[in-house]
Coordinates of C-alpha atoms in Angstrom, one line a residue:
Chain A
V456 CA 6.0 12.4 9.5
A457 CA 8.4 12.7 12.1
Q458 CA 7.7 8.9 13.0
D459 CA 8.8 8.3 9.3
L460 CA 11.6 10.3 9.2
Q461 CA 12.5 8.5 12.7
A462 CA 11.7 4.6 11.0
G463 CA 13.7 5.6 7.7
P464 CA 12.7 6.0 4.2
A465 CA 10.4 2.9 3.1
V466 CA 12.6 1.2 1.1
A467 CA 11.6 -2.4 0.7
V468 CA 13.7 -4.8 3.3
T469 CA 14.5 -8.2 3.5
P470 CA 13.1 -9.3 6.4
F471 CA 15.3 -10.9 8.8
A472 CA 14.3 -14.3 8.5
D473 CA 14.2 -14.5 4.9
R474 CA 18.1 -13.4 5.1
L475 CA 18.6 -16.1 7.3
A476 CA 16.7 -19.0 5.8
E477 CA 18.9 -17.9 2.4
A478 CA 21.9 -18.0 5.3
V479 CA 21.5 -21.1 6.5
E480 CA 20.4 -22.9 3.2
R481 CA 23.8 -21.3 1.2
K482 CA 26.1 -22.1 4.4
H483 CA 24.5 -25.8 5.3
S484 CA 24.6 -24.3 8.7
Q485 CA 22.9 -23.4 11.8
L486 CA 25.8 -22.8 14.0
V487 CA 26.1 -19.6 16.2
V488 CA 29.3 -19.0 17.5
G489 CA 28.8 -16.8 20.6
L490 CA 31.8 -14.3 21.2
D491 CA 32.3 -13.8 25.0
P492 CA 36.2 -12.5 25.4
V493 CA 37.3 -13.3 28.8
V494 CA 41.0 -11.7 29.8
E495 CA 42.1 -14.9 31.6
Q496 CA 41.4 -17.1 28.7
L497 CA 42.9 -15.3 25.9
P498 CA 45.3 -17.0 24.2
E499 CA 49.1 -15.9 26.0
E500 CA 49.9 -13.7 22.9
L501 CA 46.8 -11.9 23.4
R502 CA 46.5 -12.3 27.4
D503 CA 49.8 -10.7 27.9
E504 CA 48.7 -7.5 26.0
A505 CA 45.1 -7.4 27.9
L506 CA 47.0 -7.5 31.7
L507 CA 48.2 -4.3 30.3
G508 CA 44.9 -2.1 31.1
R509 CA 41.9 -1.7 29.7
P510 CA 42.6 -0.2 26.1
H511 CA 44.8 -3.0 26.0
A512 CA 42.3 -5.4 27.2
A513 CA 40.0 -4.0 24.5
S514 CA 42.3 -4.1 21.5
A515 CA 42.6 -7.9 22.4
F516 CA 39.2 -8.8 22.7
T517 CA 39.0 -6.9 19.2
R518 CA 42.1 -9.1 18.1
F519 CA 40.8 -12.2 19.5
C520 CA 37.5 -11.9 18.2
C521 CA 38.1 -10.8 14.8
G522 CA 40.4 -14.0 14.4
I523 CA 37.5 -16.0 15.8
V524 CA 34.8 -14.4 13.3
D525 CA 37.6 -15.3 10.4
A526 CA 38.0 -19.2 11.6
V527 CA 34.6 -19.6 11.7
A528 CA 32.6 -17.8 9.0
P529 CA 33.2 -20.8 6.6
H530 CA 31.2 -22.9 8.9
A531 CA 28.9 -20.7 11.0
V532 CA 25.8 -19.1 9.9
A533 CA 25.9 -16.3 12.8
V534 CA 28.4 -14.8 15.4
K535 CA 26.7 -13.7 18.8
P536 CA 28.8 -11.4 20.4
Q537 CA 28.3 -11.0 24.5
S538 CA 27.4 -7.3 25.1
A539 CA 28.7 -8.1 29.0
F540 CA 32.1 -9.1 28.2
F541 CA 32.8 -5.7 26.3
E542 CA 31.0 -3.7 29.0
A543 CA 33.2 -5.1 31.6
L544 CA 35.9 -3.0 29.7
G545 CA 34.0 0.1 30.0
A546 CA 33.6 2.8 27.0
D547 CA 36.8 0.9 25.5
G548 CA 35.2 -2.4 25.4
V549 CA 32.2 -0.7 23.6
R550 CA 34.1 0.3 21.2
A551 CA 35.7 -3.1 21.1
F552 CA 32.0 -4.2 20.6
E553 CA 31.1 -2.2 17.7
D554 CA 34.3 -3.4 16.0
V555 CA 33.6 -6.8 16.1
C556 CA 30.0 -6.6 15.0
A557 CA 31.1 -4.8 12.1
Y558 CA 33.8 -7.2 11.4
G559 CA 31.3 -9.9 11.6
R560 CA 29.2 -8.4 9.1
A561 CA 31.8 -7.8 6.9
A562 CA 32.5 -11.4 6.8
G563 CA 28.9 -12.2 5.4
L564 CA 27.6 -13.5 9.0
V565 CA 24.3 -12.6 10.4
V566 CA 25.3 -10.3 13.8
I567 CA 23.1 -11.2 16.8
A568 CA 24.2 -8.7 19.4
D569 CA 23.6 -10.7 22.9
A570 CA 22.6 -7.8 25.3
K571 CA 19.5 -9.0 27.1
R572 CA 17.5 -5.3 26.6
G573 CA 14.6 -4.6 28.2
D574 CA 13.1 -1.0 29.6
I575 CA 9.6 1.0 29.6
G576 CA 8.9 2.3 25.8
S577 CA 10.9 5.5 26.0
T578 CA 13.8 3.8 27.0
A579 CA 13.6 0.7 24.7
R580 CA 13.6 3.2 21.6
A581 CA 16.8 4.3 23.2
Y582 CA 18.6 0.7 23.3
A583 CA 16.7 -0.4 19.6
A584 CA 18.6 2.9 18.2
A585 CA 21.5 1.2 20.2
F586 CA 21.7 -1.9 18.3
V587 CA 19.7 -2.5 15.4
Q588 CA 18.6 0.7 13.7
P589 CA 20.8 2.3 11.4
R590 CA 23.1 4.5 13.0
G591 CA 22.9 8.1 10.7
D592 CA 24.5 7.0 7.3
A593 CA 25.7 3.9 9.0
P594 CA 24.1 0.2 8.9
P595 CA 22.8 -0.7 12.4
L596 CA 25.3 -2.0 14.5
A597 CA 23.5 -5.4 14.7
D598 CA 21.3 -7.6 12.3
A599 CA 19.3 -9.0 15.8
L600 CA 19.2 -8.3 19.6
T601 CA 18.2 -10.7 22.4
V602 CA 15.2 -9.1 24.5
N603 CA 13.8 -9.9 28.0
P604 CA 10.2 -10.1 28.0
Y605 CA 9.6 -8.6 31.8
L606 CA 8.2 -5.8 31.0
G607 CA 5.6 -6.9 28.6
R608 CA 4.5 -6.0 25.5
D609 CA 4.9 -2.2 25.0
S610 CA 8.9 -2.7 26.0
L611 CA 9.2 -4.7 22.8
E612 CA 7.3 -2.7 20.2
P613 CA 9.9 -0.2 19.8
F614 CA 12.4 -3.6 18.4
L615 CA 9.2 -4.7 16.6
A616 CA 9.0 -1.5 14.8
A617 CA 13.2 -2.4 13.9
C618 CA 11.3 -5.3 12.6
R619 CA 8.9 -4.0 10.3
T620 CA 10.9 -1.3 9.0
G621 CA 14.7 -2.3 8.5
G622 CA 15.0 -5.9 8.6
A623 CA 16.0 -6.4 11.9
G624 CA 15.7 -9.8 14.2
L625 CA 14.7 -10.2 17.7
F626 CA 15.5 -12.9 20.3
C627 CA 13.3 -12.8 23.4
L628 CA 14.3 -14.8 26.4
V629 CA 11.4 -17.6 26.6
K630 CA 13.0 -20.5 28.6
T631 CA 16.9 -19.8 29.1
S632 CA 19.6 -22.3 29.7
N633 CA 20.6 -21.8 33.0
P634 CA 19.2 -23.8 36.3
G635 CA 18.1 -20.6 38.2
G636 CA 15.8 -19.8 35.2
A637 CA 13.2 -22.0 36.3
D638 CA 13.0 -19.6 39.5
V639 CA 10.7 -17.3 38.2
Q640 CA 10.1 -19.0 34.3
D641 CA 8.7 -22.3 35.9
V642 CA 6.4 -20.7 38.1
T643 CA 3.0 -22.4 37.7
L644 CA 0.3 -20.3 36.3
A645 CA -3.8 -20.5 37.6
D646 CA -4.3 -22.4 34.1
G647 CA -1.9 -25.2 34.8
R648 CA 1.4 -23.7 32.5
P649 CA 4.4 -22.8 33.4
L650 CA 5.3 -18.9 33.0
W651 CA 7.5 -19.4 30.0
H652 CA 4.7 -20.8 27.7
H653 CA 3.0 -17.5 28.9
V654 CA 5.8 -15.6 27.6
A655 CA 6.0 -18.1 24.4
A656 CA 2.5 -17.3 23.8
L657 CA 3.4 -13.2 23.6
V658 CA 6.0 -13.9 21.9
R659 CA 3.8 -15.7 19.2
E660 CA 1.5 -13.4 18.6
L661 CA 4.0 -10.2 18.4
G662 CA 5.7 -12.2 15.9
E663 CA 2.9 -13.0 13.6
E664 CA 2.8 -9.5 12.0
V665 CA 6.7 -10.0 10.8
V666 CA 6.8 -13.1 9.1
G667 CA 8.5 -13.4 6.2
D668 CA 8.1 -15.1 2.5
C669 CA 9.9 -18.4 4.3
G670 CA 7.5 -18.8 6.4
L671 CA 9.1 -17.4 9.6
S672 CA 9.5 -14.7 11.9
A673 CA 11.6 -12.0 12.4
V674 CA 11.0 -12.2 16.3
G675 CA 12.4 -15.7 17.9
A676 CA 12.8 -17.0 21.2
V677 CA 15.5 -18.2 23.2
V678 CA 15.0 -21.6 24.5
G679 CA 18.4 -23.2 26.3
A680 CA 19.8 -26.3 24.5
T681 CA 20.0 -27.8 28.1
F682 CA 16.5 -28.4 28.3
P683 CA 15.9 -30.6 25.4
R684 CA 12.1 -31.2 26.6
E685 CA 11.1 -27.7 27.0
V686 CA 12.8 -27.0 23.3
Q687 CA 10.4 -29.5 22.1
Q688 CA 7.3 -27.8 23.4
A689 CA 8.9 -24.6 22.3
R690 CA 8.7 -25.8 18.8
Q691 CA 5.3 -26.8 19.3
L692 CA 4.2 -23.2 20.5
L693 CA 6.2 -20.9 18.3
P694 CA 5.3 -22.7 15.2
Q695 CA 7.4 -19.7 13.3
A696 CA 9.6 -18.3 15.4
V697 CA 13.4 -19.1 14.6
L698 CA 14.3 -21.0 18.1
L699 CA 17.9 -19.9 19.3
L700 CA 19.1 -22.5 21.5
P701 CA 22.6 -21.4 23.7
G702 CA 23.8 -23.8 26.0
V703 CA 25.4 -26.4 23.7
G704 CA 29.3 -27.3 25.0
A705 CA 30.6 -25.7 27.9
Q706 CA 26.8 -25.8 29.7
G707 CA 26.0 -29.5 28.7
G708 CA 23.6 -29.0 25.8
T709 CA 24.2 -31.7 23.0
P710 CA 23.2 -31.2 19.1
S711 CA 21.6 -34.9 19.4
N712 CA 19.1 -33.8 21.6
L713 CA 17.6 -31.0 19.5
E714 CA 16.4 -32.7 16.8
G715 CA 12.4 -31.9 16.8
A716 CA 13.8 -27.9 16.8
F717 CA 14.4 -28.4 13.2
A718 CA 10.6 -29.3 11.9
S719 CA 9.7 -25.9 10.7
G720 CA 12.8 -26.1 9.0
P721 CA 16.2 -25.9 8.4
A722 CA 16.5 -22.3 9.4
S723 CA 13.8 -22.5 12.3
A724 CA 16.8 -23.3 15.1
L725 CA 19.9 -21.9 15.5
V726 CA 22.2 -23.9 17.8
S727 CA 24.6 -21.4 20.1
A728 CA 28.0 -22.4 21.6
S729 CA 30.2 -20.4 22.9
R730 CA 33.0 -21.5 25.1
S731 CA 33.8 -24.5 23.7
V732 CA 34.1 -23.7 20.1
I733 CA 36.3 -20.0 20.9
Y734 CA 38.6 -21.7 23.7
A735 CA 38.9 -25.1 21.9
Y736 CA 42.6 -24.2 21.9
R737 CA 42.7 -25.2 25.6
T738 CA 41.7 -28.1 25.6
D739 CA 42.5 -29.3 21.9
G740 CA 45.6 -27.4 21.8
G741 CA 47.4 -25.9 18.6
D742 CA 46.6 -22.7 17.2
W743 CA 43.5 -21.1 19.2
R744 CA 41.9 -19.9 15.3
A745 CA 42.4 -23.3 13.7
A746 CA 41.2 -25.0 17.0
A747 CA 37.8 -22.9 16.6
G748 CA 37.7 -23.4 13.2
A749 CA 37.7 -27.2 13.5
E750 CA 35.4 -27.2 16.6
A751 CA 33.1 -24.9 14.7
E752 CA 33.3 -27.3 11.8
R753 CA 32.6 -30.5 13.8
L754 CA 29.6 -28.8 15.6
A755 CA 28.0 -27.3 12.4
R756 CA 28.5 -30.7 10.3
D757 CA 26.8 -32.7 13.7
V758 CA 24.2 -29.7 13.9
W759 CA 23.0 -29.8 10.2
A760 CA 22.3 -33.3 10.3
V761 CA 20.3 -33.6 13.0
S762 CA 18.2 -30.6 11.1
G763 CA 18.0 -32.8 7.9
R764 CA 16.9 -35.7 10.2
Chain B
V1445 CA 42.2 -17.8 47.1
A1446 CA 41.7 -16.4 43.4
Q1447 CA 37.9 -15.6 44.4
D1448 CA 39.3 -13.6 47.2
L1449 CA 41.3 -11.6 45.1
Q1450 CA 38.6 -11.3 42.5
A1451 CA 36.4 -9.8 45.3
G1452 CA 39.0 -7.3 46.4
P1453 CA 40.5 -7.0 49.7
A1454 CA 37.9 -7.9 52.9
V1455 CA 38.2 -4.1 54.2
A1456 CA 35.1 -3.2 56.1
V1457 CA 32.5 -1.2 53.7
T1458 CA 29.5 0.3 54.7
P1459 CA 26.8 -1.5 53.6
F1460 CA 25.0 0.5 50.9
A1461 CA 21.2 0.6 52.6
D1462 CA 23.3 2.5 55.7
R1463 CA 25.0 4.8 53.2
L1464 CA 21.7 5.9 51.8
A1465 CA 20.1 6.0 55.2
E1466 CA 22.5 8.4 55.9
A1467 CA 22.4 10.4 52.9
V1468 CA 18.6 10.5 52.9
E1469 CA 18.5 11.7 56.7
R1470 CA 21.3 14.4 56.2
K1471 CA 19.7 16.0 53.0
H1472 CA 16.2 15.1 54.0
S1473 CA 15.5 14.0 50.5
Q1474 CA 14.2 10.7 49.0
L1475 CA 14.5 12.2 45.7
V1476 CA 16.5 10.1 42.9
V1477 CA 16.8 12.6 39.4
G1478 CA 16.7 10.1 36.5
L1479 CA 19.7 11.4 33.7
D1480 CA 17.5 10.5 30.7
P1481 CA 19.5 12.5 28.0
V1482 CA 17.3 13.1 24.1
V1483 CA 19.2 15.1 21.6
E1484 CA 15.7 16.3 20.8
Q1485 CA 15.1 17.8 24.4
L1486 CA 18.6 19.3 25.1
P1487 CA 18.7 23.0 25.5
E1488 CA 19.2 24.8 22.3
E1489 CA 22.5 25.8 22.7
L1490 CA 23.7 22.0 23.5
R1491 CA 21.4 20.6 21.0
D1492 CA 22.6 22.5 17.9
E1493 CA 26.2 20.7 19.1
A1494 CA 24.5 17.4 19.5
L1495 CA 23.0 17.7 16.2
L1496 CA 27.2 17.4 14.7
G1497 CA 27.5 13.7 15.0
R1498 CA 27.5 10.8 17.9
P1499 CA 31.1 12.6 19.4
H1500 CA 29.6 15.8 19.8
A1501 CA 26.4 14.4 20.9
A1502 CA 27.9 12.4 23.6
S1503 CA 29.9 16.0 24.6
A1504 CA 26.5 17.5 24.9
F1505 CA 25.0 14.6 27.0
T1506 CA 27.6 14.9 29.8
R1507 CA 27.6 18.4 29.8
F1508 CA 23.8 18.5 30.1
C1509 CA 24.1 15.7 32.6
C1510 CA 27.0 17.4 34.9
G1511 CA 25.0 20.6 34.5
I1512 CA 21.4 18.6 36.1
V1513 CA 23.6 16.9 38.7
D1514 CA 25.3 20.7 39.8
A1515 CA 21.4 22.0 39.9
V1516 CA 19.9 18.9 41.5
A1517 CA 22.8 18.0 44.0
P1518 CA 21.7 20.3 46.9
H1519 CA 18.5 18.6 46.7
A1520 CA 18.2 15.1 45.8
V1521 CA 20.1 11.5 47.0
A1522 CA 20.9 10.2 44.1
V1523 CA 20.8 10.4 40.4
K1524 CA 19.5 7.3 38.3
P1525 CA 21.3 7.8 34.7
Q1526 CA 19.4 5.6 31.9
S1527 CA 21.7 3.3 30.1
A1528 CA 20.2 3.1 27.1
F1529 CA 20.2 7.1 26.5
F1530 CA 23.9 6.8 26.3
E1531 CA 24.4 3.7 24.5
A1532 CA 21.7 5.2 21.6
L1533 CA 25.7 6.8 20.9
G1534 CA 27.7 4.1 20.9
A1535 CA 31.1 4.0 22.6
D1536 CA 31.2 7.6 22.8
G1537 CA 28.1 7.7 24.9
V1538 CA 29.1 5.1 27.0
R1539 CA 32.4 7.2 27.7
A1540 CA 29.9 10.0 28.6
F1541 CA 27.8 7.7 30.8
E1542 CA 31.3 6.4 32.6
D1543 CA 32.1 10.5 33.4
V1544 CA 28.0 11.3 34.3
C1545 CA 28.3 8.8 37.1
A1546 CA 31.9 9.8 38.3
Y1547 CA 30.4 13.4 38.2
G1548 CA 27.8 12.4 40.4
R1549 CA 29.6 10.2 43.0
A1550 CA 32.0 13.6 43.1
A1551 CA 28.8 15.6 44.1
G1552 CA 28.1 13.7 46.9
L1553 CA 24.8 12.2 45.1
V1554 CA 24.3 8.3 45.0
V1555 CA 24.1 7.1 42.0
I1556 CA 22.3 4.3 40.4
A1557 CA 23.0 3.3 37.2
D1558 CA 19.4 2.3 35.2
A1559 CA 20.5 -0.5 33.2
K1560 CA 18.1 -3.2 33.9
R1561 CA 20.6 -5.6 33.3
G1562 CA 20.1 -9.9 33.8
D1563 CA 21.8 -12.6 32.3
I1564 CA 23.4 -16.4 33.2
G1565 CA 25.8 -16.3 36.0
S1566 CA 28.8 -16.2 34.2
T1567 CA 27.5 -13.3 32.0
A1568 CA 25.9 -11.6 35.2
R1569 CA 29.7 -11.7 36.4
A1570 CA 31.1 -9.5 33.9
Y1571 CA 27.9 -7.4 34.3
A1572 CA 28.6 -7.2 37.8
A1573 CA 32.2 -6.0 37.1
A1574 CA 31.6 -3.5 34.4
F1575 CA 28.5 -1.2 36.9
V1576 CA 29.2 -2.2 40.3
Q1577 CA 32.5 -3.5 41.3
P1578 CA 35.9 -1.9 41.6
R1579 CA 37.4 -1.1 38.1
G1580 CA 41.5 -2.0 38.8
D1581 CA 42.7 1.0 41.2
A1582 CA 39.4 3.1 40.2
P1583 CA 36.1 2.8 42.3
P1584 CA 32.8 1.1 40.9
L1585 CA 31.0 3.2 38.1
A1586 CA 28.0 3.4 40.3
D1587 CA 26.9 2.6 43.9
A1588 CA 23.7 0.8 42.7
L1589 CA 22.5 -0.8 39.8
T1590 CA 18.8 -2.2 38.6
V1591 CA 18.2 -5.7 37.3
N1592 CA 15.9 -7.7 35.8
P1593 CA 14.8 -10.8 37.9
Y1594 CA 13.8 -13.2 34.9
L1595 CA 16.7 -15.5 34.8
G1596 CA 16.5 -16.2 38.3
R1597 CA 18.7 -16.3 41.3
D1598 CA 21.5 -17.8 40.2
S1599 CA 21.8 -14.7 37.2
L1600 CA 21.7 -12.2 40.6
E1601 CA 24.3 -13.8 42.6
P1602 CA 27.4 -12.2 41.1
F1603 CA 25.7 -8.6 41.9
L1604 CA 24.3 -10.0 45.2
A1605 CA 28.6 -10.7 46.0
A1606 CA 29.1 -7.2 44.9
C1607 CA 26.7 -6.4 47.9
R1608 CA 28.7 -8.2 50.5
T1609 CA 31.9 -7.5 49.4
G1610 CA 31.9 -4.1 48.1
G1611 CA 28.9 -2.8 49.7
A1612 CA 27.0 -2.3 46.3
G1613 CA 23.3 -1.8 46.1
L1614 CA 20.5 -3.8 43.6
F1615 CA 17.1 -2.8 42.5
C1616 CA 15.6 -5.3 41.0
L1617 CA 12.5 -4.6 38.7
V1618 CA 9.4 -6.3 40.4
K1619 CA 6.3 -4.1 39.6
T1620 CA 7.5 -1.8 36.5
S1621 CA 5.7 1.7 35.8
N1622 CA 5.0 1.1 32.0
P1623 CA 1.0 -0.2 31.3
G1624 CA 2.9 -3.2 29.4
G1625 CA 4.1 -4.6 32.7
A1626 CA 0.9 -6.0 33.1
D1627 CA 1.3 -8.4 30.2
V1628 CA 4.1 -10.6 32.6
Q1629 CA 4.3 -9.2 36.1
D1630 CA 0.8 -9.9 36.8
V1631 CA -0.2 -12.9 35.4
T1632 CA -2.1 -14.8 37.8
L1633 CA -0.4 -18.0 39.4
A1634 CA -1.8 -21.3 40.4
D1635 CA -1.9 -20.0 44.1
G1636 CA -4.0 -17.0 43.2
R1637 CA -1.1 -14.3 43.2
P1638 CA 0.4 -12.1 41.0
L1639 CA 3.9 -13.2 39.4
W1640 CA 5.4 -10.1 40.5
H1641 CA 4.6 -11.2 44.3
H1642 CA 6.3 -14.4 43.4
V1643 CA 9.2 -12.4 42.3
A1644 CA 9.2 -10.0 45.3
A1645 CA 9.1 -12.9 47.7
L1646 CA 12.5 -14.0 45.4
V1647 CA 14.0 -10.4 45.9
R1648 CA 13.1 -10.2 49.8
E1649 CA 15.1 -14.0 50.3
L1650 CA 17.8 -12.7 48.3
G1651 CA 18.0 -9.1 50.6
E1652 CA 17.8 -10.6 53.8
E1653 CA 21.9 -11.8 54.0
V1654 CA 22.8 -8.2 53.3
V1655 CA 20.9 -6.3 55.6
G1656 CA 22.4 -2.8 57.1
D1657 CA 22.4 -1.6 60.6
C1658 CA 19.6 0.6 59.6
G1659 CA 17.2 -2.5 59.0
L1660 CA 17.4 -2.3 55.4
S1661 CA 18.7 -4.6 52.8
A1662 CA 21.2 -4.0 50.0
V1663 CA 18.7 -5.5 47.4
G1664 CA 15.7 -3.3 46.8
A1665 CA 13.0 -3.5 44.6
V1666 CA 11.5 -1.3 41.7
V1667 CA 7.9 -0.8 41.6
G1668 CA 6.1 1.9 39.5
A1669 CA 4.9 4.9 41.1
T1670 CA 2.0 4.9 38.7
F1671 CA 0.6 1.9 40.3
P1672 CA -0.1 3.3 44.4
R1673 CA -2.0 0.4 45.4
E1674 CA 0.8 -1.8 44.4
V1675 CA 3.5 0.2 45.9
Q1676 CA 1.5 -0.3 49.2
Q1677 CA 1.1 -4.0 48.7
A1678 CA 5.3 -4.3 47.8
R1679 CA 6.1 -2.3 51.1
Q1680 CA 4.4 -5.2 53.2
L1681 CA 6.0 -8.0 51.1
L1682 CA 9.3 -6.6 51.2
P1683 CA 9.7 -4.8 54.7
Q1684 CA 13.3 -4.5 54.1
A1685 CA 13.6 -3.5 50.7
V1686 CA 14.2 -0.1 49.3
L1687 CA 11.6 0.5 47.1
L1688 CA 12.5 2.6 43.7
L1689 CA 9.6 4.3 42.7
P1690 CA 9.7 5.6 39.1
G1691 CA 7.5 7.3 37.0
V1692 CA 6.8 10.2 39.1
G1693 CA 6.0 13.4 36.4
A1694 CA 6.1 12.5 33.0
Q1695 CA 4.6 9.0 33.6
G1696 CA 1.5 10.3 35.8
G1697 CA 2.7 9.2 39.2
T1698 CA 2.6 11.9 42.3
P1699 CA 4.0 11.8 45.6
S1700 CA 0.9 12.1 47.8
N1701 CA -0.4 8.5 46.5
L1702 CA 3.2 7.2 47.8
E1703 CA 2.5 7.6 51.5
G1704 CA 2.9 3.9 52.5
A1705 CA 5.6 3.2 50.6
F1706 CA 7.7 4.7 54.2
A1707 CA 6.6 2.7 56.4
S1708 CA 9.9 1.3 57.0
G1709 CA 11.5 4.5 57.4
P1710 CA 12.6 7.7 55.9
A1711 CA 14.9 6.0 53.3
S1712 CA 12.9 2.8 52.5
A1713 CA 11.6 4.3 49.3
L1714 CA 13.2 6.7 47.1
V1715 CA 11.0 8.4 44.7
S1716 CA 12.3 9.0 41.0
A1717 CA 11.2 11.4 38.6
S1718 CA 13.4 12.0 35.0
R1719 CA 11.6 14.4 32.4
S1720 CA 9.7 16.4 34.8
V1721 CA 12.7 17.7 36.2
I1722 CA 15.3 17.8 33.8
Y1723 CA 13.5 19.3 31.4
A1724 CA 11.6 21.5 34.0
Y1725 CA 12.7 24.5 31.8
R1726 CA 10.6 23.2 28.4
T1727 CA 7.6 23.9 30.5
D1728 CA 9.0 26.3 33.3
G1729 CA 10.8 28.6 31.3
G1730 CA 14.3 30.1 31.8
D1731 CA 18.1 28.9 32.7
W1732 CA 17.5 24.6 32.3
R1733 CA 19.7 24.6 35.2
A1734 CA 17.7 27.1 37.8
A1735 CA 14.7 24.9 36.4
A1736 CA 15.8 21.3 37.0
G1737 CA 17.2 22.7 40.3
A1738 CA 13.4 24.4 41.3
E1739 CA 11.6 21.5 40.6
A1740 CA 14.0 19.0 42.4
E1741 CA 13.8 21.3 45.6
R1742 CA 9.7 21.3 45.4
L1743 CA 9.5 17.3 44.6
A1744 CA 11.9 16.7 47.4
R1745 CA 10.0 18.7 49.8
D1746 CA 7.2 17.4 48.6
V1747 CA 8.1 14.0 49.0
W1748 CA 9.9 14.6 52.4
A1749 CA 6.7 16.0 53.8
V1750 CA 4.6 12.7 52.7
S1751 CA 7.4 10.5 54.4
G1752 CA 7.0 12.2 57.5
R1753 CA 3.2 11.7 57.8

């Protein structure tokens, strides 16, 4: 009974993948806009305020990210606030993170908290509570969370429980967008596979019990858009997973390389861009909101076109 | 120049391992007390308050953890606040985490922030700023941070920079204390080694440039005390690393199994216990502070005896 109480009442919730698939079809978009606020890159009027100290910087982050949310909401299906940039401002920053997540949800966007958490079971339960479980009477902070697989199955189980009972989504790191990911993820196993194939198999197995009506699972996989060949392989290894593909834009990935990622349907891959969208005003000029909106619109259109091929 | 400014002035700082080694010798202790506050397990007077809502719970966490710090400070060399339990209370909890870290440092304890962060380089820089870099005029939140190696070398570089320039310490996950860790960490590589041996080699290499006068590196390794054989192997693979050994007590590890871990000197291994110390009053009865202090004293003595064998 205590277990049941913790997990919340057994009301019917829409599985994460079904909510996502509906939103993708409705908006004709698989674009995820990453929210990576950095003081030095903020528009001038916000940067000046941010330099006054942490609480001011946190307030500037909130206003910047909410402005971006407004600008990209018509074009993106999701936003992905990156916890690290908010945590760099301490508790004030975490408050801003909470506000930005709530604002994104209120704007009708799927909110993916990019926090890459992973810990042993008793601790992972606390992380699940922090990010993807209802907070008292309040809804969960985010719709989905990025997680790290290094600690294995039992470390992912508490998050999986939130998928089962609360309609949460997970995106497990599989093959990351950075060059250094190869140091661990590409190590060759005794059976000839790279390690990340083994992790993909683990993700596939975990995801099998939380597949929605749309045929996609609540357990997705992070695969760097910077590695198009690996994206294709991941699609084959994980036919029911939503692939979250970061690294488009500033990191060098392009939508045209990602065609095969959508083989399991329009919602089976999400393309994530951060700096190239939110700081578009720095290269394109003009109002920062308008520049971000225009870049999001362009990118979403490109991705949608690629996904329909 | 911008890089130098970010890294702080080039004042001579004592390397992490040397600070740790001095403290271990002075206190005759290698005990790390993990601070894992959970509302349901708090002493009654604090639990009643904690149930009134998040800000109250955060305040109760602060008072509980500071009470534990006072009780164990004579016996432990370090405390290890687990970020997840504080994050579960949102921004209020993160404020409590900050307060507890500051209180631990003021009590003369080494503070190891247990947050297991890991992300691509630009994001990892933000995590380094959050946990182990000076915050404006204020000192770093913690002396050391636990990190996750799944994203490879470039994801650990920003933390390493804080070791170089600010005297920070790192503890990289290598072989974790939970059963599920085997799912990824024990996978057999083409050369016959388990994956965690490969990660240990990466940790060794990263640590070579930040070795203190005491012969130990600022880059340590997390190895579960629940796996005594692997602890011995880790000692051989990582002769200069401080091994952080969690899992004693509630998870089943015992000091007597860890003898060989201290082969590189008294400060070359830290034994971490959390629930068995901080909630000792639940089994031993009496005042919760006194029970925690007594259990910490007993455990520290046992570990010190083992380390000198």
